[in-house]
mmCIF file of C-alpha atoms and ligand atoms in Angstrom:
data_model
loop_
_atom_site.group_PDB
_atom_site.id
_atom_site.type_symbol
_atom_site.label_atom_id
_atom_site.label_comp_id
_atom_site.label_asym_id
_atom_site.label_seq_id
_atom_site.Cartn_x
_atom_site.Cartn_y
_atom_site.Cartn_z
ATOM 1 C CA MET A 1 -12.994 68.594 80.875
ATOM 2 C CA ASP A 2 -10.634 67.439 83.523
ATOM 3 C CA PHE A 3 -9.773 71.066 85.370
ATOM 4 C CA ALA A 4 -8.297 69.735 88.795
ATOM 5 C CA ARG A 5 -5.765 67.896 85.824
ATOM 6 C CA LEU A 6 -5.331 71.604 84.356
ATOM 7 C CA TRP A 7 -4.381 72.765 87.586
ATOM 8 C CA LEU A 8 -1.545 70.124 88.559
ATOM 9 C CA ILE A 9 -0.351 69.811 85.272
ATOM 10 C CA GLY A 10 -0.532 74.160 84.810
ATOM 11 C CA GLU A 11 2.065 73.646 88.229
ATOM 12 C CA ARG A 12 4.354 71.589 87.367
ATOM 13 C CA ALA A 13 4.694 74.224 83.753
ATOM 14 C CA ARG A 14 5.458 76.798 86.176
ATOM 15 C CA LYS A 15 7.446 75.235 87.671
ATOM 16 C CA ARG A 16 9.352 74.058 84.346
ATOM 17 C CA ILE A 17 9.172 70.454 85.616
ATOM 18 C CA ARG A 18 9.631 68.357 82.547
ATOM 19 C CA LEU A 19 6.108 67.039 81.587
ATOM 20 C CA THR A 20 5.424 63.765 81.004
ATOM 21 C CA PRO A 21 4.600 62.396 77.755
ATOM 22 C CA GLU A 22 0.945 61.557 78.771
ATOM 23 C CA GLU A 23 0.607 65.252 79.794
ATOM 24 C CA ARG A 24 1.836 66.380 77.262
ATOM 25 C CA LYS A 25 -0.742 64.589 75.290
ATOM 26 C CA PHE A 26 -3.827 66.037 77.975
ATOM 27 C CA VAL A 27 -2.319 70.110 77.021
ATOM 28 C CA GLY A 28 -1.998 69.276 73.287
ATOM 29 C CA GLU A 29 -4.668 66.872 72.210
ATOM 30 C CA ILE A 30 -7.467 65.634 74.724
ATOM 31 C CA VAL A 31 -8.532 69.734 75.786
ATOM 32 C CA PRO A 32 -8.577 71.565 72.549
ATOM 33 C CA ALA A 33 -10.775 68.586 71.610
ATOM 34 C CA GLU A 34 -12.993 69.408 73.936
ATOM 35 C CA LEU A 35 -13.471 72.469 74.539
ATOM 36 C CA SER A 36 -12.464 74.012 70.824
ATOM 37 C CA PRO A 37 -15.571 72.652 69.723
ATOM 38 C CA LEU A 38 -17.341 74.923 72.008
ATOM 39 C CA PRO A 39 -18.121 78.505 71.814
ATOM 40 C CA SER A 40 -16.406 80.181 74.481
ATOM 41 C CA LEU A 41 -14.227 78.199 77.599
ATOM 42 C CA PRO A 42 -16.607 76.674 80.133
ATOM 43 C CA TYR A 43 -14.947 78.592 83.370
ATOM 44 C CA PRO A 44 -15.798 76.721 86.855
ATOM 45 C CA ALA A 45 -17.781 78.689 89.437
ATOM 46 C CA LYS A 46 -15.568 78.195 91.781
ATOM 47 C CA VAL A 47 -11.915 76.607 91.775
ATOM 48 C CA ARG A 48 -9.784 75.488 94.054
ATOM 49 C CA HIS A 49 -6.306 77.228 93.429
ATOM 50 C CA PRO A 50 -2.829 76.244 94.005
ATOM 51 C CA ALA A 51 -1.881 77.879 95.799
ATOM 52 C CA GLY A 52 -4.690 75.921 98.118
ATOM 53 C CA PHE A 53 -6.929 79.136 98.406
ATOM 54 C CA SER A 54 -10.748 79.266 96.585
ATOM 55 C CA LEU A 55 -11.409 81.282 93.795
ATOM 56 C CA SER A 56 -14.642 83.053 92.330
ATOM 57 C CA GLY A 57 -15.733 84.972 89.615
ATOM 58 C CA ALA A 58 -13.461 86.978 86.768
ATOM 59 C CA PRO A 59 -9.925 85.918 88.378
ATOM 60 C CA VAL A 60 -10.662 81.838 87.830
ATOM 61 C CA ARG A 61 -11.177 82.864 83.674
ATOM 62 C CA THR A 62 -7.547 84.426 83.602
ATOM 63 C CA LEU A 63 -6.818 81.351 85.772
ATOM 64 C CA THR A 64 -8.072 79.455 83.384
ATOM 65 C CA ARG A 65 -6.558 80.963 80.231
ATOM 66 C CA SER A 66 -3.373 81.265 81.927
ATOM 67 C CA THR A 67 -2.517 78.076 82.584
ATOM 68 C CA LEU A 68 -4.175 76.676 79.430
ATOM 69 C CA VAL A 69 -1.791 79.099 77.685
ATOM 70 C CA LEU A 70 1.854 77.484 80.096
ATOM 71 C CA CYS A 71 0.843 74.427 79.589
ATOM 72 C CA ALA A 72 0.859 74.535 76.034
ATOM 73 C CA PHE A 73 4.084 76.606 76.184
ATOM 74 C CA ARG A 74 5.718 73.514 77.581
ATOM 75 C CA ALA A 75 4.362 70.568 76.239
ATOM 76 C CA LEU A 76 4.232 72.084 72.974
ATOM 77 C CA GLY A 77 7.349 74.666 72.550
ATOM 78 C CA PRO A 78 7.240 78.430 72.049
ATOM 79 C CA LYS A 79 5.093 77.792 68.263
ATOM 80 C CA TYR A 80 2.321 76.517 70.257
ATOM 81 C CA ASP A 81 0.311 79.206 68.795
ATOM 82 C CA ALA A 82 1.292 78.396 65.675
ATOM 83 C CA GLU A 83 0.120 75.117 66.097
ATOM 84 C CA SER A 84 -2.912 76.149 66.952
ATOM 85 C CA GLY A 85 -6.132 77.636 66.428
ATOM 86 C CA PHE A 86 -6.722 76.967 69.929
ATOM 87 C CA TYR A 87 -4.761 78.764 71.972
ATOM 88 C CA HIS A 88 -3.754 80.464 70.008
ATOM 89 C CA ARG A 89 -7.692 82.695 69.897
ATOM 90 C CA ILE A 90 -6.708 82.216 74.060
ATOM 91 C CA ALA A 91 -2.953 83.575 73.989
ATOM 92 C CA ALA A 92 -4.009 86.824 71.914
ATOM 93 C CA ASP A 93 -6.883 87.589 73.675
ATOM 94 C CA LEU A 94 -4.472 87.267 76.865
ATOM 95 C CA ALA A 95 -2.078 89.568 75.751
ATOM 96 C CA LEU A 96 -4.793 92.334 74.396
ATOM 97 C CA GLY A 97 -6.137 92.243 78.308
ATOM 98 C CA ILE A 98 -2.048 93.146 79.323
ATOM 99 C CA MET A 99 -2.870 95.859 76.132
ATOM 100 C CA ARG A 100 -6.206 96.928 76.454
ATOM 101 C CA ALA A 101 -4.612 97.445 80.211
ATOM 102 C CA ASN A 102 -2.044 100.114 79.028
ATOM 103 C CA PHE A 103 -3.073 101.654 76.742
ATOM 104 C CA HIS A 104 -6.706 102.654 76.910
ATOM 105 C CA GLN A 105 -7.165 102.364 80.710
ATOM 106 C CA GLY A 106 -3.593 103.942 81.152
ATOM 107 C CA GLU A 107 -2.743 100.982 83.419
ATOM 108 C CA PRO A 108 1.363 100.084 84.054
ATOM 109 C CA LYS A 109 2.306 97.917 81.772
ATOM 110 C CA GLY A 110 1.524 94.061 82.138
ATOM 111 C CA THR A 111 -0.762 94.699 84.694
ATOM 112 C CA PHE A 112 -4.369 92.996 83.750
ATOM 113 C CA CYS A 113 -8.319 94.222 85.428
ATOM 114 C CA CYS A 114 -6.971 93.771 88.710
ATOM 115 C CA ALA A 115 -4.318 92.897 91.656
ATOM 116 C CA GLN A 116 -5.580 89.149 91.901
ATOM 117 C CA CYS A 117 -5.867 88.747 87.997
ATOM 118 C CA THR A 118 -1.997 90.772 87.767
ATOM 119 C CA LEU A 119 -0.434 87.377 89.713
ATOM 120 C CA ILE A 120 -2.195 85.073 88.863
ATOM 121 C CA ILE A 121 -0.282 85.843 84.585
ATOM 122 C CA LEU A 122 2.958 87.051 86.125
ATOM 123 C CA PRO A 123 3.990 83.885 85.575
ATOM 124 C CA VAL A 124 2.619 83.121 81.575
ATOM 125 C CA LEU A 125 4.808 86.569 81.160
ATOM 126 C CA GLU A 126 7.502 85.349 83.463
ATOM 127 C CA ALA A 127 7.423 82.243 80.830
ATOM 128 C CA GLY A 128 7.445 84.181 77.761
ATOM 129 C CA ALA A 129 4.680 82.667 76.759
ATOM 130 C CA LEU A 130 3.363 85.679 74.558
ATOM 131 C CA ARG A 131 4.949 86.407 72.288
ATOM 132 C CA TRP A 132 4.219 89.471 71.391
ATOM 133 C CA PHE A 133 5.699 90.134 74.192
ATOM 134 C CA ASP A 134 9.163 90.918 76.518
ATOM 135 C CA GLY A 135 7.493 88.602 78.871
ATOM 136 C CA ARG A 136 11.277 89.155 81.293
ATOM 137 C CA ALA A 137 10.805 93.178 81.626
ATOM 138 C CA LEU A 138 7.587 92.697 82.185
ATOM 139 C CA ALA A 139 7.107 90.478 84.898
ATOM 140 C CA ASP A 140 9.640 92.536 85.701
ATOM 141 C CA ASP A 141 7.949 95.727 85.828
ATOM 142 C CA VAL A 142 4.901 94.007 88.036
ATOM 143 C CA ARG A 143 6.954 93.574 90.431
ATOM 144 C CA ARG A 144 8.242 96.118 91.051
ATOM 145 C CA LEU A 145 4.781 97.295 91.309
ATOM 146 C CA VAL A 146 4.325 94.229 94.299
ATOM 147 C CA GLU A 147 8.094 94.762 96.246
ATOM 148 C CA LYS A 148 7.026 99.061 96.205
ATOM 149 C CA LYS A 149 3.311 98.169 97.284
ATOM 150 C CA GLN A 150 2.445 100.475 94.340
ATOM 151 C CA TRP A 151 -0.793 100.591 91.995
ATOM 152 C CA ARG A 152 -3.185 97.448 93.246
ATOM 153 C CA PHE A 153 -1.032 96.243 95.359
ATOM 154 C CA SER A 154 -0.770 99.237 98.339
ATOM 155 C CA GLY A 155 -3.651 98.162 100.316
ATOM 156 C CA THR A 156 -4.546 94.398 101.171
ATOM 157 C CA THR A 157 -2.916 91.668 99.270
ATOM 158 C CA ASN A 158 -4.518 87.898 98.781
ATOM 159 C CA ARG A 159 -1.257 86.689 100.602
ATOM 160 C CA PRO A 160 -1.362 83.377 99.577
ATOM 161 C CA LEU A 161 -1.780 84.017 95.576
ATOM 162 C CA GLN A 162 1.152 86.924 95.884
ATOM 163 C CA ASN A 163 3.834 84.614 97.263
ATOM 164 C CA TRP A 164 2.420 81.893 94.921
ATOM 165 C CA ALA A 165 2.567 83.922 92.292
ATOM 166 C CA LEU A 166 5.965 85.616 92.754
ATOM 167 C CA GLY A 167 7.479 82.155 93.089
ATOM 168 C CA GLN A 168 7.650 82.303 96.939
ATOM 169 C CA GLY A 169 4.602 79.400 97.872
HETATM 170 ZN ZN1 LIG B 1 -9.313 91.124 87.690
#
């Protein structure tokens, strides 16, 4: 699995740059063919985030899933999760994480397990790529938390990640 290519396409998807036919093929056919037979996604141990810093551990899982969903949304269209069981599972998994944080753990709407992961999924919310939510509204809620330094954003934050998530990078 060419994760470096996935991050590159993910950046284009995030910036709403039209994907090329080759990129659409990579997202629509190659990625599911390589990954869907596996019982769980083969997360890299450590990645160089497109914004230029390295990530390891749980946030890599969040970045991988977020990037896949965002790429599928741009490559296959808003009904990507009806067309692809592979992407449906990943999108539902992300959505469940967001719901769990809010309903079970009482965290603010739109947040994920930690500050880093919340920033990582922000572009997915902003794109409206999870059909179960009003992503725009949730994204606005998260942006307010970041701007007012509330919740887990009260302490030191990963600046490059924050700028990337807010589209200021
Ligand atoms: Zn996290």
